[in-house]
mmCIF file of C-alpha atoms and ligand atoms in Angstrom:
data_model
loop_
_atom_site.group_PDB
_atom_site.id
_atom_site.type_symbol
_atom_site.label_atom_id
_atom_site.label_comp_id
_atom_site.label_asym_id
_atom_site.label_seq_id
_atom_site.Cartn_x
_atom_site.Cartn_y
_atom_site.Cartn_z
ATOM 1 C CA MET A 1 121.529 118.295 90.080
ATOM 2 C CA ALA A 2 121.176 119.578 94.183
ATOM 3 C CA ASP A 3 118.263 122.185 92.650
ATOM 4 C CA LEU A 4 116.765 118.606 90.661
ATOM 5 C CA LEU A 5 117.306 116.781 94.370
ATOM 6 C CA ARG A 6 115.662 119.769 96.375
ATOM 7 C CA LEU A 7 112.986 119.474 94.209
ATOM 8 C CA LEU A 8 112.117 115.750 94.096
ATOM 9 C CA LEU A 9 112.602 115.499 97.824
ATOM 10 C CA ARG A 10 110.169 118.449 97.762
ATOM 11 C CA VAL A 11 107.620 116.924 95.564
ATOM 12 C CA ALA A 12 108.205 112.924 97.147
ATOM 13 C CA GLU A 13 107.024 114.652 100.352
ATOM 14 C CA LYS A 14 103.668 116.446 98.664
ATOM 15 C CA ALA A 15 103.546 112.887 97.295
ATOM 16 C CA ALA A 16 103.401 111.337 100.915
ATOM 17 C CA ASN A 17 100.951 114.057 102.032
ATOM 18 C CA VAL A 18 98.261 112.752 99.176
ATOM 19 C CA ALA A 19 98.754 109.665 100.153
ATOM 20 C CA ARG A 20 98.650 110.139 103.620
ATOM 21 C CA VAL A 21 95.334 112.376 103.513
ATOM 22 C CA CYS A 22 93.735 109.513 100.968
ATOM 23 C CA ARG A 23 93.888 107.482 104.306
ATOM 24 C CA GLN A 24 93.402 110.150 106.761
ATOM 25 C CA GLU A 25 90.270 111.992 105.363
ATOM 26 C CA ALA A 26 86.862 109.522 105.448
ATOM 27 C CA PRO A 27 85.373 110.597 102.189
ATOM 28 C CA LEU A 28 88.859 109.530 100.482
ATOM 29 C CA PHE A 29 89.027 106.645 102.595
ATOM 30 C CA GLN A 30 85.532 105.011 101.687
ATOM 31 C CA LEU A 31 86.704 105.452 97.909
ATOM 32 C CA LEU A 32 89.986 103.982 98.339
ATOM 33 C CA VAL A 33 88.937 100.706 100.111
ATOM 34 C CA GLN A 34 85.834 100.286 98.192
ATOM 35 C CA GLU A 35 85.744 98.160 94.867
ATOM 36 C CA LYS A 36 83.115 97.902 93.230
ATOM 37 C CA THR A 37 82.237 95.462 90.486
ATOM 38 C CA GLY A 38 79.232 94.259 88.478
ATOM 39 C CA GLU A 39 75.988 95.828 89.169
ATOM 40 C CA ASP A 40 77.368 97.916 92.144
ATOM 41 C CA LYS A 41 80.046 99.896 89.693
ATOM 42 C CA ASN A 42 78.816 103.664 88.757
ATOM 43 C CA LYS A 43 79.419 103.753 85.330
ATOM 44 C CA LYS A 44 80.296 107.633 85.500
ATOM 45 C CA PHE A 45 82.953 106.948 88.013
ATOM 46 C CA VAL A 46 86.381 106.212 86.704
ATOM 47 C CA GLN A 47 88.308 102.690 86.867
ATOM 48 C CA ASP A 48 89.008 102.823 90.378
ATOM 49 C CA PHE A 49 89.661 105.502 93.173
ATOM 50 C CA LYS A 50 93.126 103.688 94.256
ATOM 51 C CA THR A 51 94.185 104.268 90.519
ATOM 52 C CA LEU A 52 93.117 107.539 90.300
ATOM 53 C CA ALA A 53 95.107 108.520 93.366
ATOM 54 C CA ASP A 54 98.155 107.185 91.879
ATOM 55 C CA VAL A 55 97.446 109.314 88.575
ATOM 56 C CA VAL A 56 97.235 112.416 90.567
ATOM 57 C CA ILE A 57 100.572 111.978 92.778
ATOM 58 C CA GLN A 58 102.153 111.401 89.416
ATOM 59 C CA GLU A 59 100.517 114.159 87.761
ATOM 60 C CA MET A 60 101.828 116.511 90.460
ATOM 61 C CA ILE A 61 105.170 115.268 90.249
ATOM 62 C CA ARG A 62 105.322 115.821 86.366
ATOM 63 C CA HIS A 63 103.466 118.897 86.739
ATOM 64 C CA ASP A 64 106.300 120.384 89.270
ATOM 65 C CA VAL A 65 109.380 119.068 87.607
ATOM 66 C CA GLY A 66 108.576 119.965 84.337
ATOM 67 C CA ALA A 67 107.493 123.687 85.610
ATOM 68 C CA GLN A 68 111.176 124.036 87.080
ATOM 69 C CA PHE A 69 113.000 122.180 84.380
ATOM 70 C CA PRO A 70 111.214 122.177 81.465
ATOM 71 C CA GLU A 71 113.926 120.639 79.208
ATOM 72 C CA MET A 72 112.736 117.770 81.032
ATOM 73 C CA ASP A 73 109.162 117.678 79.830
ATOM 74 C CA GLY A 74 108.650 114.521 77.748
ATOM 75 C CA PHE A 75 111.238 112.466 79.683
ATOM 76 C CA ILE A 76 108.923 111.935 83.230
ATOM 77 C CA HIS A 77 107.701 108.572 82.794
ATOM 78 C CA GLY A 78 105.314 107.042 85.689
ATOM 79 C CA GLU A 79 103.297 103.816 86.213
ATOM 80 C CA GLU A 80 100.096 105.457 84.979
ATOM 81 C CA SER A 81 98.535 106.782 82.217
ATOM 82 C CA ASN A 82 96.671 109.965 83.002
ATOM 83 C CA LYS A 83 93.895 109.112 80.858
ATOM 84 C CA PHE A 84 90.940 108.091 82.324
ATOM 85 C CA GLU A 85 87.588 106.850 80.598
ATOM 86 C CA ASN A 86 84.477 106.152 82.483
ATOM 87 C CA GLY A 87 81.942 103.125 81.930
ATOM 88 C CA LEU A 88 80.244 105.759 79.519
ATOM 89 C CA GLY A 89 82.942 105.854 77.231
ATOM 90 C CA GLU A 90 83.358 109.242 78.477
ATOM 91 C CA SER A 91 87.446 110.387 78.758
ATOM 92 C CA VAL A 92 89.103 112.659 80.641
ATOM 93 C CA THR A 93 92.708 113.661 80.820
ATOM 94 C CA VAL A 94 93.785 114.173 84.659
ATOM 95 C CA THR A 95 96.168 116.639 85.129
ATOM 96 C CA VAL A 96 96.776 119.305 88.001
ATOM 97 C CA CYS A 97 95.748 122.665 87.062
ATOM 98 C CA ARG A 98 97.047 126.047 87.743
ATOM 99 C CA THR A 99 94.772 126.682 90.819
ATOM 100 C CA GLU A 100 93.229 124.151 93.296
ATOM 101 C CA GLU A 101 89.652 125.350 92.431
ATOM 102 C CA GLU A 102 90.410 124.148 88.943
ATOM 103 C CA THR A 103 91.741 121.043 89.638
ATOM 104 C CA ALA A 104 89.143 120.122 92.273
ATOM 105 C CA THR A 105 86.518 120.932 89.321
ATOM 106 C CA LEU A 106 88.520 118.473 86.812
ATOM 107 C CA LEU A 107 88.951 115.774 89.629
ATOM 108 C CA ALA A 108 85.258 116.247 90.697
ATOM 109 C CA SER A 109 84.435 114.977 86.844
ATOM 110 C CA VAL A 110 85.834 111.901 87.173
ATOM 111 C CA LEU A 111 84.474 111.332 90.475
ATOM 112 C CA ASP A 112 80.767 111.609 89.266
ATOM 113 C CA GLY A 113 80.414 115.117 90.869
ATOM 114 C CA ASP A 114 81.528 114.017 94.062
ATOM 115 C CA ARG A 115 82.630 117.682 95.339
ATOM 116 C CA THR A 116 83.640 116.851 98.868
ATOM 117 C CA ALA A 117 86.464 114.081 97.916
ATOM 118 C CA ALA A 118 87.477 116.562 95.083
ATOM 119 C CA SER A 119 88.090 119.221 96.984
ATOM 120 C CA LEU A 120 90.416 117.269 99.369
ATOM 121 C CA LEU A 121 92.223 115.792 96.746
ATOM 122 C CA ALA A 122 92.707 119.051 95.214
ATOM 123 C CA ARG A 123 93.591 120.944 98.463
ATOM 124 C CA ALA A 124 96.515 118.079 99.147
ATOM 125 C CA ILE A 125 98.139 118.335 95.911
ATOM 126 C CA HIS A 126 98.087 122.375 95.858
ATOM 127 C CA ARG A 127 98.940 122.598 99.813
ATOM 128 C CA ASP A 128 102.970 123.348 99.935
ATOM 129 C CA PRO A 129 104.917 120.371 101.910
ATOM 130 C CA ALA A 130 107.034 120.849 104.954
ATOM 131 C CA THR A 131 110.363 121.542 104.608
ATOM 132 C CA ILE A 132 112.685 118.640 103.554
ATOM 133 C CA GLU A 133 115.723 118.730 105.798
ATOM 134 C CA ALA A 134 118.709 117.548 103.625
ATOM 135 C CA ASN A 135 122.258 118.354 103.346
ATOM 136 C CA THR A 136 123.116 118.703 99.601
ATOM 137 C CA ASP A 137 125.214 121.291 99.968
ATOM 138 C CA GLY A 138 128.746 121.147 98.008
ATOM 139 C CA LEU A 139 126.814 118.666 95.533
ATOM 140 C CA ALA A 140 128.222 119.118 92.571
ATOM 141 C CA VAL A 141 127.180 116.982 89.672
ATOM 142 C CA PRO A 142 128.362 117.937 85.917
ATOM 143 C CA LEU A 143 124.718 117.123 84.354
ATOM 144 C CA SER A 144 122.099 119.172 83.128
ATOM 145 C CA PRO A 145 118.459 118.183 83.082
ATOM 146 C CA SER A 146 118.672 118.127 79.504
ATOM 147 C CA GLU A 147 120.241 114.821 79.811
ATOM 148 C CA LEU A 148 118.215 113.189 82.031
ATOM 149 C CA GLY A 149 114.720 111.480 82.584
ATOM 150 C CA ILE A 150 112.713 110.283 85.477
ATOM 151 C CA TRP A 151 110.996 107.365 86.571
ATOM 152 C CA ILE A 152 107.911 107.694 89.108
ATOM 153 C CA ASP A 153 106.380 104.824 90.891
ATOM 154 C CA PRO A 154 103.203 107.278 92.885
ATOM 155 C CA ILE A 155 102.846 104.246 95.249
ATOM 156 C CA ASP A 156 104.618 101.062 95.374
ATOM 157 C CA ALA A 157 103.384 98.060 97.118
ATOM 158 C CA THR A 158 99.407 99.365 96.417
ATOM 159 C CA SER A 159 98.387 96.039 98.309
ATOM 160 C CA GLN A 160 99.783 97.229 101.609
ATOM 161 C CA TYR A 161 98.607 100.670 101.090
ATOM 162 C CA ILE A 162 95.318 99.845 100.792
ATOM 163 C CA GLU A 163 95.067 97.220 103.885
ATOM 164 C CA GLY A 164 96.541 99.420 105.978
ATOM 165 C CA ARG A 165 98.255 97.638 108.708
ATOM 166 C CA GLU A 166 100.062 99.261 111.250
ATOM 167 C CA GLU A 167 103.454 98.210 112.257
ATOM 168 C CA VAL A 168 105.877 99.811 115.112
ATOM 169 C CA LEU A 169 109.054 99.657 113.190
ATOM 170 C CA GLU A 170 111.909 98.254 115.288
ATOM 171 C CA GLU A 171 115.412 100.390 114.490
ATOM 172 C CA GLY A 172 117.252 97.763 112.781
ATOM 173 C CA HIS A 173 114.351 94.990 111.992
ATOM 174 C CA LEU A 174 112.729 94.049 109.030
ATOM 175 C CA SER A 175 109.071 94.199 109.123
ATOM 176 C CA PRO A 176 107.830 92.120 106.443
ATOM 177 C CA SER A 177 104.125 93.895 105.588
ATOM 178 C CA GLY A 178 102.082 96.748 106.585
ATOM 179 C CA LEU A 179 101.689 100.463 105.592
ATOM 180 C CA HIS A 180 105.442 101.341 105.891
ATOM 181 C CA CYS A 181 105.817 99.090 102.637
ATOM 182 C CA ALA A 182 104.434 101.585 100.634
ATOM 183 C CA LEU A 183 106.553 103.788 98.851
ATOM 184 C CA VAL A 184 106.742 106.874 96.662
ATOM 185 C CA LEU A 185 109.496 106.075 94.597
ATOM 186 C CA ILE A 186 111.525 108.927 91.992
ATOM 187 C CA GLY A 187 114.391 107.727 90.020
ATOM 188 C CA VAL A 188 116.499 109.658 87.765
ATOM 189 C CA TYR A 189 118.337 108.045 84.953
ATOM 190 C CA LEU A 190 120.778 108.963 82.057
ATOM 191 C CA ARG A 191 118.852 109.420 78.796
ATOM 192 C CA SER A 192 122.211 108.672 77.343
ATOM 193 C CA THR A 193 123.038 104.992 78.822
ATOM 194 C CA GLY A 194 120.152 104.766 81.113
ATOM 195 C CA GLU A 195 122.432 104.007 84.600
ATOM 196 C CA PRO A 196 120.319 105.669 87.288
ATOM 197 C CA VAL A 197 121.887 108.575 88.963
ATOM 198 C CA MET A 198 119.939 110.019 91.139
ATOM 199 C CA GLY A 199 117.223 108.500 93.707
ATOM 200 C CA VAL A 200 114.567 109.620 96.341
ATOM 201 C CA ILE A 201 112.164 107.227 98.192
ATOM 202 C CA ASN A 202 109.571 108.927 100.650
ATOM 203 C CA GLN A 203 107.870 106.426 103.209
ATOM 204 C CA PRO A 204 104.669 107.978 103.829
ATOM 205 C CA PHE A 205 104.008 106.052 107.260
ATOM 206 C CA ASN A 206 107.402 105.356 108.669
ATOM 207 C CA HIS A 207 105.636 106.051 112.696
ATOM 208 C CA LYS A 208 103.245 107.820 114.138
ATOM 209 C CA ASP A 209 103.801 111.036 116.128
ATOM 210 C CA PRO A 210 104.174 110.956 119.630
ATOM 211 C CA ALA A 211 100.551 112.369 120.289
ATOM 212 C CA GLY A 212 99.856 109.071 118.524
ATOM 213 C CA ARG A 213 97.506 110.405 115.713
ATOM 214 C CA SER A 214 98.896 111.227 112.385
ATOM 215 C CA TRP A 215 101.496 109.500 110.281
ATOM 216 C CA ARG A 216 105.282 110.518 109.833
ATOM 217 C CA GLY A 217 107.059 109.935 106.875
ATOM 218 C CA LYS A 218 110.828 109.324 106.453
ATOM 219 C CA HIS A 219 112.928 110.242 103.103
ATOM 220 C CA PHE A 220 116.051 108.575 101.544
ATOM 221 C CA TRP A 221 118.123 109.914 98.848
ATOM 222 C CA GLY A 222 121.365 109.094 96.647
ATOM 223 C CA VAL A 223 123.404 110.340 93.890
ATOM 224 C CA SER A 224 125.833 108.462 91.843
ATOM 225 C CA CYS A 225 127.624 109.780 88.801
ATOM 226 C CA GLY A 226 130.915 109.046 88.311
ATOM 227 C CA SER A 227 133.482 109.999 91.337
ATOM 228 C CA VAL A 228 130.092 111.759 92.942
ATOM 229 C CA ASN A 229 128.626 108.847 95.146
ATOM 230 C CA VAL A 230 126.462 110.482 98.096
ATOM 231 C CA CYS A 231 123.708 108.349 99.922
ATOM 232 C CA SER A 232 121.332 109.763 103.276
ATOM 233 C CA VAL A 233 121.673 106.314 104.480
ATOM 234 C CA SER A 234 125.179 105.516 105.775
ATOM 235 C CA ARG A 235 126.436 101.982 104.063
ATOM 236 C CA PRO A 236 125.589 99.411 106.795
ATOM 237 C CA GLU A 237 128.295 97.127 108.402
ATOM 238 C CA GLY A 238 128.139 93.477 107.572
ATOM 239 C CA GLY A 239 126.536 91.497 109.796
ATOM 240 C CA PRO A 240 128.233 89.610 112.970
ATOM 241 C CA ASP A 241 128.237 86.170 111.897
ATOM 242 C CA GLY A 242 129.401 87.165 108.459
ATOM 243 C CA ARG A 243 126.216 85.071 106.779
ATOM 244 C CA LEU A 244 124.338 86.272 104.019
ATOM 245 C CA SER A 245 120.523 87.386 104.511
ATOM 246 C CA ALA A 246 118.390 87.660 101.611
ATOM 247 C CA VAL A 247 114.923 89.460 101.075
ATOM 248 C CA LEU A 248 112.178 87.276 98.671
ATOM 249 C CA SER A 249 108.557 87.883 97.404
ATOM 250 C CA SER A 250 106.723 85.349 99.348
ATOM 251 C CA SER A 251 106.094 84.294 95.692
ATOM 252 C CA GLU A 252 109.302 83.263 95.094
ATOM 253 C CA LYS A 253 109.555 80.138 93.249
ATOM 254 C CA PRO A 254 110.954 76.696 95.208
ATOM 255 C CA VAL A 255 113.988 76.218 93.526
ATOM 256 C CA VAL A 256 115.263 79.644 94.265
ATOM 257 C CA LYS A 257 113.970 79.165 98.168
ATOM 258 C CA GLU A 258 115.804 75.911 98.186
ATOM 259 C CA ALA A 259 119.010 77.081 96.748
ATOM 260 C CA LEU A 260 119.358 79.942 98.975
ATOM 261 C CA THR A 261 118.523 78.033 101.833
ATOM 262 C CA SER A 262 121.224 76.332 101.219
ATOM 263 C CA LEU A 263 123.529 79.002 100.564
ATOM 264 C CA CYS A 264 122.464 81.759 103.362
ATOM 265 C CA GLY A 265 120.522 79.468 105.870
ATOM 266 C CA PRO A 266 116.704 78.756 106.782
ATOM 267 C CA ASP A 267 117.118 81.718 109.546
ATOM 268 C CA LYS A 268 118.685 83.807 106.915
ATOM 269 C CA LEU A 269 115.894 83.973 104.022
ATOM 270 C CA ILE A 270 113.350 86.991 105.011
ATOM 271 C CA TYR A 271 109.829 87.380 102.855
ATOM 272 C CA ALA A 272 108.760 91.234 102.667
ATOM 273 C CA SER A 273 105.753 92.866 100.755
ATOM 274 C CA GLY A 274 106.876 95.538 97.827
ATOM 275 C CA ALA A 275 109.634 95.728 94.957
ATOM 276 C CA GLY A 276 111.046 99.157 96.342
ATOM 277 C CA TYR A 277 110.530 98.401 100.018
ATOM 278 C CA LYS A 278 112.896 95.281 99.329
ATOM 279 C CA ILE A 279 115.578 97.059 97.507
ATOM 280 C CA LEU A 280 115.211 99.703 100.894
ATOM 281 C CA CYS A 281 115.642 96.500 103.189
ATOM 282 C CA VAL A 282 118.949 96.168 101.261
ATOM 283 C CA ILE A 283 120.120 99.835 101.067
ATOM 284 C CA GLN A 284 119.535 99.981 105.124
ATOM 285 C CA GLY A 285 121.425 96.791 105.587
ATOM 286 C CA LEU A 286 118.515 94.302 106.697
ATOM 287 C CA ALA A 287 119.012 92.341 104.078
ATOM 288 C CA ASP A 288 122.061 91.434 102.430
ATOM 289 C CA VAL A 289 120.642 90.850 98.921
ATOM 290 C CA TYR A 290 117.109 90.865 97.312
ATOM 291 C CA VAL A 291 116.431 88.214 94.748
ATOM 292 C CA LEU A 292 113.585 88.007 92.168
ATOM 293 C CA SER A 293 113.789 85.433 89.396
ATOM 294 C CA GLU A 294 110.583 86.409 87.982
ATOM 295 C CA GLY A 295 109.918 89.406 85.593
ATOM 296 C CA SER A 296 107.427 91.231 87.433
ATOM 297 C CA THR A 297 109.179 94.583 88.760
ATOM 298 C CA PHE A 298 109.230 97.481 86.258
ATOM 299 C CA LYS A 299 111.726 100.456 85.888
ATOM 300 C CA TRP A 300 109.552 102.353 88.223
ATOM 301 C CA ASP A 301 109.954 100.045 90.858
ATOM 302 C CA SER A 302 113.745 99.703 90.798
ATOM 303 C CA CYS A 303 115.215 103.643 89.160
ATOM 304 C CA ALA A 304 115.368 105.193 92.403
ATOM 305 C CA PRO A 305 116.419 102.490 94.698
ATOM 306 C CA HIS A 306 119.022 101.386 92.301
ATOM 307 C CA ALA A 307 120.421 104.819 92.276
ATOM 308 C CA LEU A 308 120.890 104.665 96.167
ATOM 309 C CA LEU A 309 122.796 101.197 96.371
ATOM 310 C CA ARG A 310 125.119 102.319 93.448
ATOM 311 C CA ALA A 311 126.190 105.610 95.757
ATOM 312 C CA LEU A 312 126.650 102.631 98.555
ATOM 313 C CA GLY A 313 128.982 100.840 95.900
ATOM 314 C CA GLY A 314 126.228 98.097 95.208
ATOM 315 C CA GLY A 315 123.662 97.788 92.304
ATOM 316 C CA VAL A 316 120.746 96.047 91.124
ATOM 317 C CA VAL A 317 121.662 93.296 88.163
ATOM 318 C CA ASP A 318 119.242 91.234 85.497
ATOM 319 C CA LEU A 319 119.507 88.042 87.049
ATOM 320 C CA LYS A 320 118.976 85.921 83.921
ATOM 321 C CA ASN A 321 121.420 87.860 81.751
ATOM 322 C CA THR A 322 123.837 87.828 85.006
ATOM 323 C CA LEU A 323 123.339 83.720 85.039
ATOM 324 C CA ARG A 324 124.160 83.495 81.252
ATOM 325 C CA SER A 325 127.133 85.572 81.148
ATOM 326 C CA THR A 326 130.742 84.380 81.196
ATOM 327 C CA CYS A 327 132.340 87.602 83.106
ATOM 328 C CA GLY A 328 132.457 87.937 86.749
ATOM 329 C CA ALA A 329 129.555 89.701 88.480
ATOM 330 C CA GLN A 330 131.638 92.427 88.818
ATOM 331 C CA ASP A 331 131.306 93.323 85.261
ATOM 332 C CA HIS A 332 129.029 96.136 84.923
ATOM 333 C CA GLU A 333 127.455 94.949 81.709
ATOM 334 C CA THR A 334 124.170 93.343 83.164
ATOM 335 C CA GLU A 335 123.162 96.377 85.526
ATOM 336 C CA LEU A 336 119.550 97.070 84.757
ATOM 337 C CA THR A 337 119.074 100.265 82.660
ATOM 338 C CA TYR A 338 116.347 102.681 82.446
ATOM 339 C CA HIS A 339 116.130 104.077 78.772
ATOM 340 C CA GLN A 340 115.488 101.514 76.323
ATOM 341 C CA PRO A 341 111.984 99.392 76.278
ATOM 342 C CA TYR A 342 110.948 96.005 75.026
ATOM 343 C CA THR A 343 109.953 96.966 71.611
ATOM 344 C CA GLU A 344 108.177 93.486 71.515
ATOM 345 C CA CYS A 345 106.014 93.613 74.297
ATOM 346 C CA LYS A 346 103.379 95.573 74.563
ATOM 347 C CA GLY A 347 101.840 98.317 77.282
ATOM 348 C CA ALA A 348 103.757 97.898 80.659
ATOM 349 C CA ASP A 349 105.194 94.893 79.854
ATOM 350 C CA ARG A 350 107.698 97.439 77.487
ATOM 351 C CA TRP A 351 109.263 98.256 81.100
ATOM 352 C CA ALA A 352 108.918 95.229 83.074
ATOM 353 C CA ASN A 353 112.414 94.197 84.271
ATOM 354 C CA HIS A 354 112.241 90.901 82.180
ATOM 355 C CA GLY A 355 115.008 89.042 83.298
ATOM 356 C CA GLY A 356 114.176 89.346 87.314
ATOM 357 C CA LEU A 357 116.975 90.899 89.472
ATOM 358 C CA VAL A 358 119.635 90.799 91.981
ATOM 359 C CA ALA A 359 119.746 94.104 94.440
ATOM 360 C CA TYR A 360 123.224 93.837 96.451
ATOM 361 C CA ARG A 361 125.426 96.404 98.240
ATOM 362 C CA ASP A 362 128.345 93.997 97.987
ATOM 363 C CA CYS A 363 129.945 92.728 94.949
ATOM 364 C CA SER A 364 131.220 89.302 96.884
ATOM 365 C CA GLN A 365 127.974 89.002 97.898
ATOM 366 C CA LEU A 366 126.571 88.905 94.524
ATOM 367 C CA ARG A 367 129.341 86.627 93.511
ATOM 368 C CA SER A 368 127.715 83.845 95.667
ATOM 369 C CA ILE A 369 124.281 84.097 95.017
ATOM 370 C CA VAL A 370 124.837 83.891 91.173
ATOM 371 C CA ALA A 371 127.169 80.648 92.108
ATOM 372 C CA ALA A 372 124.508 79.158 93.894
ATOM 373 C CA LEU A 373 121.295 79.791 91.337
ATOM 374 C CA LYS A 374 123.793 78.890 88.457
ATOM 375 C CA GLY A 375 121.902 75.990 86.038
ATOM 376 C CA LYS A 376 119.179 76.061 88.593
ATOM 377 C CA LEU A 377 116.784 78.608 86.644
HETATM 378 C C1 LIG B 1 104.272 96.049 92.930
HETATM 379 C C2 LIG B 1 104.734 95.994 93.905
HETATM 380 C C3 LIG B 1 104.386 94.290 94.621
HETATM 381 C C4 LIG B 1 105.811 93.735 93.906
HETATM 382 C C5 LIG B 1 105.368 93.975 92.519
HETATM 383 C C6 LIG B 1 105.515 95.659 92.121
HETATM 384 O O1 LIG B 1 104.167 97.132 92.536
HETATM 385 O O2 LIG B 1 105.699 96.576 94.620
HETATM 386 O O3 LIG B 1 104.501 94.241 96.274
HETATM 387 O O4 LIG B 1 105.533 92.259 94.194
HETATM 388 O O5 LIG B 1 106.771 93.227 92.017
HETATM 389 O O6 LIG B 1 105.556 95.482 90.570
HETATM 390 P P1 LIG B 1 105.994 91.698 95.297
HETATM 391 O O7 LIG B 1 105.620 92.513 96.820
HETATM 392 O O8 LIG B 1 105.761 90.082 95.534
HETATM 393 O O9 LIG B 1 107.426 91.599 95.602
HETATM 394 P P2 LIG B 1 102.767 98.098 92.902
HETATM 395 O O10 LIG B 1 102.318 98.185 94.143
HETATM 396 O O11 LIG B 1 103.079 99.544 92.370
HETATM 397 O O12 LIG B 1 101.862 97.322 91.545
HETATM 398 CA CA1 LIG B 2 105.470 99.363 91.917
#
């Protein structure tokens, strides 16, 4: 497991490099922000570049993990499909090739021959990342790769990534929107039970280096398996006034906002972008809980940060099931799992967290949230 963790930290850093390069290199950035529709649309060009960048990152992770752990091939899933069709009906499967040149040639074929953009992207994919320092010494978990599956979200909070607003993050403060909400999420689950057991989060745009030019990232990881619970973030202390704070999507239902305002007080409700970023806020103690009443997140959004929360003694439950459950909120029956699709649904919806969710560090806080929302949804 320590080998797998080290590899995931490394590929997440590579993914963060690709995400940064797409914003830093002008030929890629132009493609990233332009949205061509109707007459303007180049029929030889694949759907949109944003999706291509996501797919490239996802395939790079799949390629590197599959190369080191062939037993995991077929169990590495992501948000995007790697089959592209352009407006002329031509279909191309985007993969990472053996050499940088081959990858560049393949990418050029979906970028209507834009060799400059294709080469820049291929270089970022094939470049070795900086070494990631993580103290994984002595991390012994009795699991083999053949028991595990992976969920990848190449870039969560894509809208913030594209918009690209730069915020200076203050230690201990939640900043609701901006580039820092964009995260690379890689979660590992147990194939037999669907429990999340390992998570790696890379925040590609954490701060700018002192020279003020390029972005530096930050990474977080956690392992939770049986009696082994290790997290790179130490468990945050409770707030001074003991009142709960909740982070929500700005599009949350009024009834939820009202119930939580009564419970927490209006100053303790915070709104932020990105499903992964909101769970990261709970992990870091910038909020106590993240409540979402809609089924608008997916397995790839929650798997990685869920593993970190479990390592800290918390978790992520299905909100609807928890409200329906007759047992206490501590009952792990309603924790989200990652191995079974909703077979009655199609496409991405097969993997949605349909019942909404509550991410929490502390079971007693989860109980307060459940009590406040009971009978209201
Ligand atoms: C999105 C992204 C959105 C989030 C949505 C996710 O993933 O994290 O920000 O909505 O649930 O699926 P909100 O910010 O309202 O919580 P992606 O950006 O990868 O599509
Ligand atoms: Ca996402």
